[in-house]
Amino acid sequence: MQTRIAVSDSDIDEVDDSAAITAVQSSRRDFLRRGVAAGGLFAATATTGVYGSSAVTAHTTAVPADADTPLEIPEWSRAPGAPTGGQPYGQPSAYEKKVIRHLRPNDKQYISSSTRTPIQELDGIITPNGLFYERHHGGVPEIDPAQHRLALHGLVDRPLLFTMDDLRRFPSESHIYFLECSGNPGYNVYGKTAAEANGLVSCAEWTGVPLRTVLAEAGVQAQAKWIVAEGADAAAMTRSIPIEKCLEDALLVYSQNGERLRPEQGYPLRLLLPGFEGNMSIKWLRRLHVTDKPAQSREETSKYTDPLPDGTARRFTFYMEAKSIITAPSGGQLVSKPGFNEIRGIAWSGHGKIVRVEVSVDDGKTWHEAQLQAPVLTRAITRFRYPWEWNGEATVIQSRATDETGYVQPTLEALVAVRGVNNTYHNNAITPWRVAANGEVTNARIKTG
Ligand SMILES: Nc1nc2c(c(=O)[nH]1)N[C@H]1C(S)=C(S)[C@@H](COP(=O)(O)O)O[C@H]1N2
Ligand SMILES: [Mo]
């Protein structure tokens, strides 16, 4: 049903470039040598396995401390702090006010709109609930969970109408999955920051009941091929889902990262289809209609269809393909000093686990394998990091992901060659960042000078 873009063999061969491998090996030897020079002092940290070495001194920019000078007693140590319970619902530090969702400044209406996760500000693989990206087609409804109902009907033996209490009685499961809008980033690849370039992706621990458990209760009939899901928002967002996905890992979700769903994420009930394009994970879920054919709703005909250069179109493009992006250093940030700088980023694939992320720090000439940070989970964000010794010269840095199917994230040029430029969905291209000699990082697709 869909074309998958593969990079050419010659592209992959670059990874085996012997010069690149020698460079990796010799920099590893450097690390080891410095580790030995540091001696027993850092032996205890060796087990932390920073790139397999204990060379702490190679990493730090901290000033040497004079052990005889006591630390000053700061202002905040001299008097009691704010009272316990002063914030019934905790908030981030006042010093973290810039860590917010990105709303495009030219977006003058907020009903059918989106905000992006500030991926360049985050660590780990979980997106805090207040920073989860949003995409609403008809605003955010305020739903009373006591009045909310989910209807399950169509090709079933027993049509059922569930309250939230009914749904919460079922055996529950929790899973960590990413969610990504198929319009991330569209072909508007000129975002200044990582959030602007690729922030329509987030990852959370979702809790709910497997859809298959609820379907078994109703008894799905043999002719059933699709389930049409409908939202209770003003957009009545409607998408058809193949029955195989409904029986595989689809989840009826009521909690996210330990607390009830946020209104923006579909409170009190949403569908979560791991690895599928975000628009199919219907929020404020109110109806599941079991059918033998797709509904051909607006959102799967005129929208979320990808016109191709030959005049045909890709439809029902369910899976989000493998993607990665360097989030540090990334657009808008500063590499303050040459020398050791850890490159960090995130990778994910709708098809399963990430098996490899490669990083290039020389404008794509050579590629080096990055370290994947455990846990590496299926259809979840995976963190990668790469020890970069920046020589202080202007360059371009970028990452590319490979998933467990062997699929490799393409360049934008490779993607456009197959898909053309007449659609904005499913752009999983590499994002290159330019690092100037003064350390300023910008999107390499934005022309300078
Ligand atoms: N009912 C309903 N479900 C919806 C939408 C919507 O507008 N209404 N937006 C869809 C789109 S396009 C995406 S990308 C995801 C976004 O989920 P989030 O806002 O929780 O990130 O929800 C999908 N589910
Ligand atoms: Mo979306």
JSON list of N, CA, C and O in Angstrom, two decimals, residues 41-92:
[
{"chain": "A", "resi": 41, "resn": "LEU", "atom": "N", "xyz": [42.08, 7.63, 40.96]},
{"chain": "A", "resi": 41, "resn": "LEU", "atom": "CA", "xyz": [41.12, 8.61, 41.43]},
{"chain": "A", "resi": 41, "resn": "LEU", "atom": "C", "xyz": [39.73, 8.38, 40.86]},
{"chain": "A", "resi": 41, "resn": "LEU", "atom": "O", "xyz": [38.73, 8.49, 41.55]},
{"chain": "A", "resi": 42, "resn": "PHE", "atom": "N", "xyz": [39.67, 8.04, 39.57]},
{"chain": "A", "resi": 42, "resn": "PHE", "atom": "CA", "xyz": [38.38, 7.90, 38.91]},
{"chain": "A", "resi": 42, "resn": "PHE", "atom": "C", "xyz": [37.98, 6.45, 38.71]},
{"chain": "A", "resi": 42, "resn": "PHE", "atom": "O", "xyz": [37.02, 6.16, 38.03]},
{"chain": "A", "resi": 43, "resn": "ALA", "atom": "N", "xyz": [38.73, 5.56, 39.32]},
{"chain": "A", "resi": 43, "resn": "ALA", "atom": "CA", "xyz": [38.47, 4.13, 39.10]},
{"chain": "A", "resi": 43, "resn": "ALA", "atom": "C", "xyz": [37.03, 3.78, 39.46]},
{"chain": "A", "resi": 43, "resn": "ALA", "atom": "O", "xyz": [36.39, 2.98, 38.80]},
{"chain": "A", "resi": 44, "resn": "ALA", "atom": "N", "xyz": [36.52, 4.42, 40.50]},
{"chain": "A", "resi": 44, "resn": "ALA", "atom": "CA", "xyz": [35.18, 4.09, 40.96]},
{"chain": "A", "resi": 44, "resn": "ALA", "atom": "C", "xyz": [34.12, 4.44, 39.92]},
{"chain": "A", "resi": 44, "resn": "ALA", "atom": "O", "xyz": [33.05, 3.84, 39.90]},
{"chain": "A", "resi": 45, "resn": "THR", "atom": "N", "xyz": [34.41, 5.40, 39.06]},
{"chain": "A", "resi": 45, "resn": "THR", "atom": "CA", "xyz": [33.40, 5.78, 38.06]},
{"chain": "A", "resi": 45, "resn": "THR", "atom": "C", "xyz": [33.46, 4.89, 36.82]},
{"chain": "A", "resi": 45, "resn": "THR", "atom": "O", "xyz": [32.63, 5.00, 35.96]},
{"chain": "A", "resi": 46, "resn": "ALA", "atom": "N", "xyz": [34.47, 4.02, 36.76]},
{"chain": "A", "resi": 46, "resn": "ALA", "atom": "CA", "xyz": [34.64, 3.22, 35.54]},
{"chain": "A", "resi": 46, "resn": "ALA", "atom": "C", "xyz": [33.40, 2.40, 35.23]},
{"chain": "A", "resi": 46, "resn": "ALA", "atom": "O", "xyz": [33.05, 2.21, 34.08]},
{"chain": "A", "resi": 47, "resn": "THR", "atom": "N", "xyz": [32.72, 1.95, 36.27]},
{"chain": "A", "resi": 47, "resn": "THR", "atom": "CA", "xyz": [31.56, 1.10, 36.04]},
{"chain": "A", "resi": 47, "resn": "THR", "atom": "C", "xyz": [30.38, 1.86, 35.44]},
{"chain": "A", "resi": 47, "resn": "THR", "atom": "O", "xyz": [29.45, 1.27, 34.95]},
{"chain": "A", "resi": 48, "resn": "THR", "atom": "N", "xyz": [30.43, 3.19, 35.50]},
{"chain": "A", "resi": 48, "resn": "THR", "atom": "CA", "xyz": [29.33, 3.94, 34.89]},
{"chain": "A", "resi": 48, "resn": "THR", "atom": "C", "xyz": [29.39, 3.84, 33.36]},
{"chain": "A", "resi": 48, "resn": "THR", "atom": "O", "xyz": [28.44, 4.14, 32.69]},
{"chain": "A", "resi": 49, "resn": "GLY", "atom": "N", "xyz": [30.56, 3.44, 32.84]},
{"chain": "A", "resi": 49, "resn": "GLY", "atom": "CA", "xyz": [30.65, 3.13, 31.42]},
{"chain": "A", "resi": 49, "resn": "GLY", "atom": "C", "xyz": [30.35, 4.30, 30.50]},
{"chain": "A", "resi": 49, "resn": "GLY", "atom": "O", "xyz": [29.57, 4.18, 29.59]},
{"chain": "A", "resi": 50, "resn": "VAL", "atom": "N", "xyz": [30.97, 5.43, 30.74]},
{"chain": "A", "resi": 50, "resn": "VAL", "atom": "CA", "xyz": [30.83, 6.55, 29.82]},
{"chain": "A", "resi": 50, "resn": "VAL", "atom": "C", "xyz": [31.61, 6.21, 28.56]},
{"chain": "A", "resi": 50, "resn": "VAL", "atom": "O", "xyz": [32.83, 6.28, 28.55]},
{"chain": "A", "resi": 51, "resn": "TYR", "atom": "N", "xyz": [30.91, 5.78, 27.52]},
{"chain": "A", "resi": 51, "resn": "TYR", "atom": "CA", "xyz": [31.54, 5.31, 26.29]},
{"chain": "A", "resi": 51, "resn": "TYR", "atom": "C", "xyz": [32.62, 4.29, 26.59]},
{"chain": "A", "resi": 51, "resn": "TYR", "atom": "O", "xyz": [33.68, 4.28, 25.98]},
{"chain": "A", "resi": 52, "resn": "GLY", "atom": "N", "xyz": [32.45, 3.48, 27.60]},
{"chain": "A", "resi": 52, "resn": "GLY", "atom": "CA", "xyz": [33.39, 2.43, 27.92]},
{"chain": "A", "resi": 52, "resn": "GLY", "atom": "C", "xyz": [34.70, 2.94, 28.51]},
{"chain": "A", "resi": 52, "resn": "GLY", "atom": "O", "xyz": [35.69, 2.25, 28.50]},
{"chain": "A", "resi": 53, "resn": "SER", "atom": "N", "xyz": [34.74, 4.15, 28.99]},
{"chain": "A", "resi": 53, "resn": "SER", "atom": "CA", "xyz": [35.99, 4.67, 29.55]},
{"chain": "A", "resi": 53, "resn": "SER", "atom": "C", "xyz": [35.69, 5.41, 30.85]},
{"chain": "A", "resi": 53, "resn": "SER", "atom": "O", "xyz": [34.56, 5.71, 31.17]},
{"chain": "A", "resi": 54, "resn": "SER", "atom": "N", "xyz": [36.75, 5.70, 31.61]},
{"chain": "A", "resi": 54, "resn": "SER", "atom": "CA", "xyz": [36.54, 6.40, 32.87]},
{"chain": "A", "resi": 54, "resn": "SER", "atom": "C", "xyz": [37.20, 7.77, 32.82]},
{"chain": "A", "resi": 54, "resn": "SER", "atom": "O", "xyz": [37.60, 8.34, 33.82]},
{"chain": "A", "resi": 55, "resn": "ALA", "atom": "N", "xyz": [37.37, 8.31, 31.59]},
{"chain": "A", "resi": 55, "resn": "ALA", "atom": "CA", "xyz": [38.13, 9.54, 31.41]},
{"chain": "A", "resi": 55, "resn": "ALA", "atom": "C", "xyz": [37.30, 10.77, 31.75]},
{"chain": "A", "resi": 55, "resn": "ALA", "atom": "O", "xyz": [36.99, 11.58, 30.92]},
{"chain": "A", "resi": 56, "resn": "VAL", "atom": "N", "xyz": [36.98, 10.92, 33.03]},
{"chain": "A", "resi": 56, "resn": "VAL", "atom": "CA", "xyz": [36.14, 12.03, 33.45]},
{"chain": "A", "resi": 56, "resn": "VAL", "atom": "C", "xyz": [36.77, 13.38, 33.12]},
{"chain": "A", "resi": 56, "resn": "VAL", "atom": "O", "xyz": [36.10, 14.30, 32.70]},
{"chain": "A", "resi": 57, "resn": "THR", "atom": "N", "xyz": [38.11, 13.46, 33.26]},
{"chain": "A", "resi": 57, "resn": "THR", "atom": "CA", "xyz": [38.77, 14.75, 33.05]},
{"chain": "A", "resi": 57, "resn": "THR", "atom": "C", "xyz": [38.64, 15.22, 31.60]},
{"chain": "A", "resi": 57, "resn": "THR", "atom": "O", "xyz": [38.74, 16.41, 31.34]},
{"chain": "A", "resi": 58, "resn": "ALA", "atom": "N", "xyz": [38.44, 14.32, 30.69]},
{"chain": "A", "resi": 58, "resn": "ALA", "atom": "CA", "xyz": [38.32, 14.73, 29.30]},
{"chain": "A", "resi": 58, "resn": "ALA", "atom": "C", "xyz": [37.01, 15.45, 29.03]},
{"chain": "A", "resi": 58, "resn": "ALA", "atom": "O", "xyz": [36.86, 16.12, 28.04]},
{"chain": "A", "resi": 59, "resn": "HIS", "atom": "N", "xyz": [36.06, 15.31, 29.91]},
{"chain": "A", "resi": 59, "resn": "HIS", "atom": "CA", "xyz": [34.72, 15.81, 29.63]},
{"chain": "A", "resi": 59, "resn": "HIS", "atom": "C", "xyz": [34.43, 17.17, 30.25]},
{"chain": "A", "resi": 59, "resn": "HIS", "atom": "O", "xyz": [33.58, 17.89, 29.79]},
{"chain": "A", "resi": 60, "resn": "THR", "atom": "N", "xyz": [35.09, 17.49, 31.34]},
{"chain": "A", "resi": 60, "resn": "THR", "atom": "CA", "xyz": [34.61, 18.61, 32.15]},
{"chain": "A", "resi": 60, "resn": "THR", "atom": "C", "xyz": [35.17, 19.96, 31.71]},
{"chain": "A", "resi": 60, "resn": "THR", "atom": "O", "xyz": [36.27, 20.05, 31.17]},
{"chain": "A", "resi": 61, "resn": "THR", "atom": "N", "xyz": [34.36, 20.98, 31.92]},
{"chain": "A", "resi": 61, "resn": "THR", "atom": "CA", "xyz": [34.82, 22.35, 31.75]},
{"chain": "A", "resi": 61, "resn": "THR", "atom": "C", "xyz": [34.84, 23.05, 33.11]},
{"chain": "A", "resi": 61, "resn": "THR", "atom": "O", "xyz": [34.99, 24.26, 33.20]},
{"chain": "A", "resi": 62, "resn": "ALA", "atom": "N", "xyz": [34.66, 22.26, 34.19]},
{"chain": "A", "resi": 62, "resn": "ALA", "atom": "CA", "xyz": [34.61, 22.85, 35.53]},
{"chain": "A", "resi": 62, "resn": "ALA", "atom": "C", "xyz": [35.97, 23.43, 35.91]},
{"chain": "A", "resi": 62, "resn": "ALA", "atom": "O", "xyz": [37.01, 22.90, 35.51]},
{"chain": "A", "resi": 63, "resn": "VAL", "atom": "N", "xyz": [35.95, 24.52, 36.70]},
{"chain": "A", "resi": 63, "resn": "VAL", "atom": "CA", "xyz": [37.22, 25.11, 37.15]},
{"chain": "A", "resi": 63, "resn": "VAL", "atom": "C", "xyz": [37.80, 24.24, 38.26]},
{"chain": "A", "resi": 63, "resn": "VAL", "atom": "O", "xyz": [37.04, 23.61, 39.01]},
{"chain": "A", "resi": 64, "resn": "PRO", "atom": "N", "xyz": [39.13, 24.17, 38.40]},
{"chain": "A", "resi": 64, "resn": "PRO", "atom": "CA", "xyz": [39.71, 23.37, 39.49]},
{"chain": "A", "resi": 64, "resn": "PRO", "atom": "C", "xyz": [39.26, 23.94, 40.84]},
{"chain": "A", "resi": 64, "resn": "PRO", "atom": "O", "xyz": [39.27, 25.16, 41.04]},
{"chain": "A", "resi": 65, "resn": "ALA", "atom": "N", "xyz": [38.82, 23.07, 41.74]},
{"chain": "A", "resi": 65, "resn": "ALA", "atom": "CA", "xyz": [38.34, 23.54, 43.04]},
{"chain": "A", "resi": 65, "resn": "ALA", "atom": "C", "xyz": [39.48, 23.57, 44.04]},
{"chain": "A", "resi": 65, "resn": "ALA", "atom": "O", "xyz": [40.35, 22.69, 44.02]},
{"chain": "A", "resi": 66, "resn": "ASP", "atom": "N", "xyz": [39.49, 24.58, 44.89]},
{"chain": "A", "resi": 66, "resn": "ASP", "atom": "CA", "xyz": [40.47, 24.65, 45.97]},
{"chain": "A", "resi": 66, "resn": "ASP", "atom": "C", "xyz": [39.83, 24.03, 47.21]},
{"chain": "A", "resi": 66, "resn": "ASP", "atom": "O", "xyz": [38.91, 24.59, 47.80]},
{"chain": "A", "resi": 67, "resn": "ALA", "atom": "N", "xyz": [40.34, 22.85, 47.58]},
{"chain": "A", "resi": 67, "resn": "ALA", "atom": "CA", "xyz": [39.68, 22.07, 48.64]},
{"chain": "A", "resi": 67, "resn": "ALA", "atom": "C", "xyz": [39.68, 22.79, 49.98]},
{"chain": "A", "resi": 67, "resn": "ALA", "atom": "O", "xyz": [38.88, 22.49, 50.86]},
{"chain": "A", "resi": 68, "resn": "ASP", "atom": "N", "xyz": [40.58, 23.78, 50.15]},
{"chain": "A", "resi": 68, "resn": "ASP", "atom": "CA", "xyz": [40.67, 24.44, 51.45]},
{"chain": "A", "resi": 68, "resn": "ASP", "atom": "C", "xyz": [39.70, 25.61, 51.60]},
{"chain": "A", "resi": 68, "resn": "ASP", "atom": "O", "xyz": [39.48, 26.11, 52.70]},
{"chain": "A", "resi": 69, "resn": "THR", "atom": "N", "xyz": [39.13, 26.09, 50.49]},
{"chain": "A", "resi": 69, "resn": "THR", "atom": "CA", "xyz": [38.20, 27.20, 50.57]},
{"chain": "A", "resi": 69, "resn": "THR", "atom": "C", "xyz": [36.78, 26.67, 50.74]},
{"chain": "A", "resi": 69, "resn": "THR", "atom": "O", "xyz": [36.29, 25.98, 49.86]},
{"chain": "A", "resi": 70, "resn": "PRO", "atom": "N", "xyz": [36.12, 26.95, 51.88]},
{"chain": "A", "resi": 70, "resn": "PRO", "atom": "CA", "xyz": [34.75, 26.45, 52.01]},
{"chain": "A", "resi": 70, "resn": "PRO", "atom": "C", "xyz": [33.81, 27.15, 51.02]},
{"chain": "A", "resi": 70, "resn": "PRO", "atom": "O", "xyz": [34.06, 28.29, 50.63]},
{"chain": "A", "resi": 71, "resn": "LEU", "atom": "N", "xyz": [32.76, 26.45, 50.61]},
{"chain": "A", "resi": 71, "resn": "LEU", "atom": "CA", "xyz": [31.75, 27.05, 49.74]},
{"chain": "A", "resi": 71, "resn": "LEU", "atom": "C", "xyz": [31.08, 28.19, 50.49]},
{"chain": "A", "resi": 71, "resn": "LEU", "atom": "O", "xyz": [30.86, 28.11, 51.69]},
{"chain": "A", "resi": 72, "resn": "GLU", "atom": "N", "xyz": [30.76, 29.23, 49.76]},
{"chain": "A", "resi": 72, "resn": "GLU", "atom": "CA", "xyz": [29.99, 30.32, 50.37]},
{"chain": "A", "resi": 72, "resn": "GLU", "atom": "C", "xyz": [28.61, 29.81, 50.74]},
{"chain": "A", "resi": 72, "resn": "GLU", "atom": "O", "xyz": [28.09, 28.89, 50.12]},
{"chain": "A", "resi": 73, "resn": "ILE", "atom": "N", "xyz": [28.01, 30.43, 51.74]},
{"chain": "A", "resi": 73, "resn": "ILE", "atom": "CA", "xyz": [26.63, 30.05, 52.09]},
{"chain": "A", "resi": 73, "resn": "ILE", "atom": "C", "xyz": [25.69, 30.95, 51.30]},
{"chain": "A", "resi": 73, "resn": "ILE", "atom": "O", "xyz": [25.64, 32.17, 51.52]},
{"chain": "A", "resi": 74, "resn": "PRO", "atom": "N", "xyz": [24.97, 30.39, 50.35]},
{"chain": "A", "resi": 74, "resn": "PRO", "atom": "CA", "xyz": [24.14, 31.23, 49.49]},
{"chain": "A", "resi": 74, "resn": "PRO", "atom": "C", "xyz": [22.89, 31.73, 50.24]},
{"chain": "A", "resi": 74, "resn": "PRO", "atom": "O", "xyz": [22.51, 31.16, 51.26]},
{"chain": "A", "resi": 75, "resn": "GLU", "atom": "N", "xyz": [22.30, 32.75, 49.68]},
{"chain": "A", "resi": 75, "resn": "GLU", "atom": "CA", "xyz": [21.08, 33.39, 50.21]},
{"chain": "A", "resi": 75, "resn": "GLU", "atom": "C", "xyz": [20.01, 32.36, 50.58]},
{"chain": "A", "resi": 75, "resn": "GLU", "atom": "O", "xyz": [19.40, 32.42, 51.63]},
{"chain": "A", "resi": 76, "resn": "TRP", "atom": "N", "xyz": [19.80, 31.37, 49.67]},
{"chain": "A", "resi": 76, "resn": "TRP", "atom": "CA", "xyz": [18.70, 30.43, 49.88]},
{"chain": "A", "resi": 76, "resn": "TRP", "atom": "C", "xyz": [18.97, 29.39, 50.96]},
{"chain": "A", "resi": 76, "resn": "TRP", "atom": "O", "xyz": [18.09, 28.62, 51.29]},
{"chain": "A", "resi": 77, "resn": "SER", "atom": "N", "xyz": [20.18, 29.41, 51.50]},
{"chain": "A", "resi": 77, "resn": "SER", "atom": "CA", "xyz": [20.46, 28.50, 52.63]},
{"chain": "A", "resi": 77, "resn": "SER", "atom": "C", "xyz": [20.26, 29.21, 53.97]},
{"chain": "A", "resi": 77, "resn": "SER", "atom": "O", "xyz": [20.33, 28.59, 55.02]},
{"chain": "A", "resi": 78, "resn": "ARG", "atom": "N", "xyz": [20.04, 30.52, 53.95]},
{"chain": "A", "resi": 78, "resn": "ARG", "atom": "CA", "xyz": [20.05, 31.30, 55.19]},
{"chain": "A", "resi": 78, "resn": "ARG", "atom": "C", "xyz": [18.69, 31.46, 55.84]},
{"chain": "A", "resi": 78, "resn": "ARG", "atom": "O", "xyz": [18.58, 31.94, 56.96]},
{"chain": "A", "resi": 79, "resn": "ALA", "atom": "N", "xyz": [17.63, 31.08, 55.14]},
{"chain": "A", "resi": 79, "resn": "ALA", "atom": "CA", "xyz": [16.27, 31.19, 55.70]},
{"chain": "A", "resi": 79, "resn": "ALA", "atom": "C", "xyz": [15.42, 30.07, 55.14]},
{"chain": "A", "resi": 79, "resn": "ALA", "atom": "O", "xyz": [15.73, 29.54, 54.07]},
{"chain": "A", "resi": 80, "resn": "PRO", "atom": "N", "xyz": [14.37, 29.68, 55.86]},
{"chain": "A", "resi": 80, "resn": "PRO", "atom": "CA", "xyz": [13.52, 28.60, 55.35]},
{"chain": "A", "resi": 80, "resn": "PRO", "atom": "C", "xyz": [12.93, 28.97, 53.99]},
{"chain": "A", "resi": 80, "resn": "PRO", "atom": "O", "xyz": [12.70, 30.14, 53.70]},
{"chain": "A", "resi": 81, "resn": "GLY", "atom": "N", "xyz": [12.68, 27.96, 53.21]},
{"chain": "A", "resi": 81, "resn": "GLY", "atom": "CA", "xyz": [12.10, 28.17, 51.88]},
{"chain": "A", "resi": 81, "resn": "GLY", "atom": "C", "xyz": [10.59, 28.25, 51.92]},
{"chain": "A", "resi": 81, "resn": "GLY", "atom": "O", "xyz": [9.99, 28.37, 52.99]},
{"chain": "A", "resi": 82, "resn": "ALA", "atom": "N", "xyz": [9.98, 28.14, 50.74]},
{"chain": "A", "resi": 82, "resn": "ALA", "atom": "CA", "xyz": [8.51, 28.24, 50.62]},
{"chain": "A", "resi": 82, "resn": "ALA", "atom": "C", "xyz": [7.86, 27.10, 51.41]},
{"chain": "A", "resi": 82, "resn": "ALA", "atom": "O", "xyz": [8.44, 26.02, 51.54]},
{"chain": "A", "resi": 83, "resn": "PRO", "atom": "N", "xyz": [6.67, 27.35, 51.94]},
{"chain": "A", "resi": 83, "resn": "PRO", "atom": "CA", "xyz": [6.01, 26.31, 52.75]},
{"chain": "A", "resi": 83, "resn": "PRO", "atom": "C", "xyz": [5.65, 25.07, 51.93]},
{"chain": "A", "resi": 83, "resn": "PRO", "atom": "O", "xyz": [5.34, 25.17, 50.76]},
{"chain": "A", "resi": 84, "resn": "THR", "atom": "N", "xyz": [5.72, 23.94, 52.59]},
{"chain": "A", "resi": 84, "resn": "THR", "atom": "CA", "xyz": [5.31, 22.67, 51.98]},
{"chain": "A", "resi": 84, "resn": "THR", "atom": "C", "xyz": [3.82, 22.75, 51.64]},
{"chain": "A", "resi": 84, "resn": "THR", "atom": "O", "xyz": [3.03, 23.27, 52.42]},
{"chain": "A", "resi": 85, "resn": "GLY", "atom": "N", "xyz": [3.48, 22.28, 50.49]},
{"chain": "A", "resi": 85, "resn": "GLY", "atom": "CA", "xyz": [2.06, 22.31, 50.10]},
{"chain": "A", "resi": 85, "resn": "GLY", "atom": "C", "xyz": [1.64, 23.65, 49.53]},
{"chain": "A", "resi": 85, "resn": "GLY", "atom": "O", "xyz": [0.47, 23.85, 49.22]},
{"chain": "A", "resi": 86, "resn": "GLY", "atom": "N", "xyz": [2.61, 24.53, 49.32]},
{"chain": "A", "resi": 86, "resn": "GLY", "atom": "CA", "xyz": [2.29, 25.83, 48.72]},
{"chain": "A", "resi": 86, "resn": "GLY", "atom": "C", "xyz": [1.78, 25.69, 47.30]},
{"chain": "A", "resi": 86, "resn": "GLY", "atom": "O", "xyz": [1.11, 26.58, 46.78]},
{"chain": "A", "resi": 87, "resn": "GLN", "atom": "N", "xyz": [2.12, 24.57, 46.69]},
{"chain": "A", "resi": 87, "resn": "GLN", "atom": "CA", "xyz": [1.65, 24.31, 45.31]},
{"chain": "A", "resi": 87, "resn": "GLN", "atom": "C", "xyz": [0.92, 22.98, 45.29]},
{"chain": "A", "resi": 87, "resn": "GLN", "atom": "O", "xyz": [1.56, 21.93, 45.21]},
{"chain": "A", "resi": 88, "resn": "PRO", "atom": "N", "xyz": [-0.41, 22.98, 45.36]},
{"chain": "A", "resi": 88, "resn": "PRO", "atom": "CA", "xyz": [-1.15, 21.71, 45.37]},
{"chain": "A", "resi": 88, "resn": "PRO", "atom": "C", "xyz": [-0.84, 20.85, 44.14]},
{"chain": "A", "resi": 88, "resn": "PRO", "atom": "O", "xyz": [-0.84, 19.63, 44.22]},
{"chain": "A", "resi": 89, "resn": "TYR", "atom": "N", "xyz": [-0.59, 21.50, 43.00]},
{"chain": "A", "resi": 89, "resn": "TYR", "atom": "CA", "xyz": [-0.11, 20.77, 41.84]},
{"chain": "A", "resi": 89, "resn": "TYR", "atom": "C", "xyz": [1.22, 21.40, 41.46]},
{"chain": "A", "resi": 89, "resn": "TYR", "atom": "O", "xyz": [1.28, 22.56, 41.08]},
{"chain": "A", "resi": 90, "resn": "GLY", "atom": "N", "xyz": [2.31, 20.61, 41.59]},
{"chain": "A", "resi": 90, "resn": "GLY", "atom": "CA", "xyz": [3.66, 21.15, 41.44]},
{"chain": "A", "resi": 90, "resn": "GLY", "atom": "C", "xyz": [3.95, 21.73, 40.07]},
{"chain": "A", "resi": 90, "resn": "GLY", "atom": "O", "xyz": [3.39, 21.28, 39.06]},
{"chain": "A", "resi": 91, "resn": "GLN", "atom": "N", "xyz": [4.81, 22.73, 40.05]},
{"chain": "A", "resi": 91, "resn": "GLN", "atom": "CA", "xyz": [5.21, 23.39, 38.81]},
{"chain": "A", "resi": 91, "resn": "GLN", "atom": "C", "xyz": [6.73, 23.35, 38.68]},
{"chain": "A", "resi": 91, "resn": "GLN", "atom": "O", "xyz": [7.43, 23.24, 39.68]},
{"chain": "A", "resi": 92, "resn": "PRO", "atom": "N", "xyz": [7.25, 23.49, 37.44]},
{"chain": "A", "resi": 92, "resn": "PRO", "atom": "CA", "xyz": [8.71, 23.54, 37.29]},
{"chain": "A", "resi": 92, "resn": "PRO", "atom": "C", "xyz": [9.30, 24.76, 37.99]},
{"chain": "A", "resi": 92, "resn": "PRO", "atom": "O", "xyz": [8.58, 25.69, 38.33]}
]
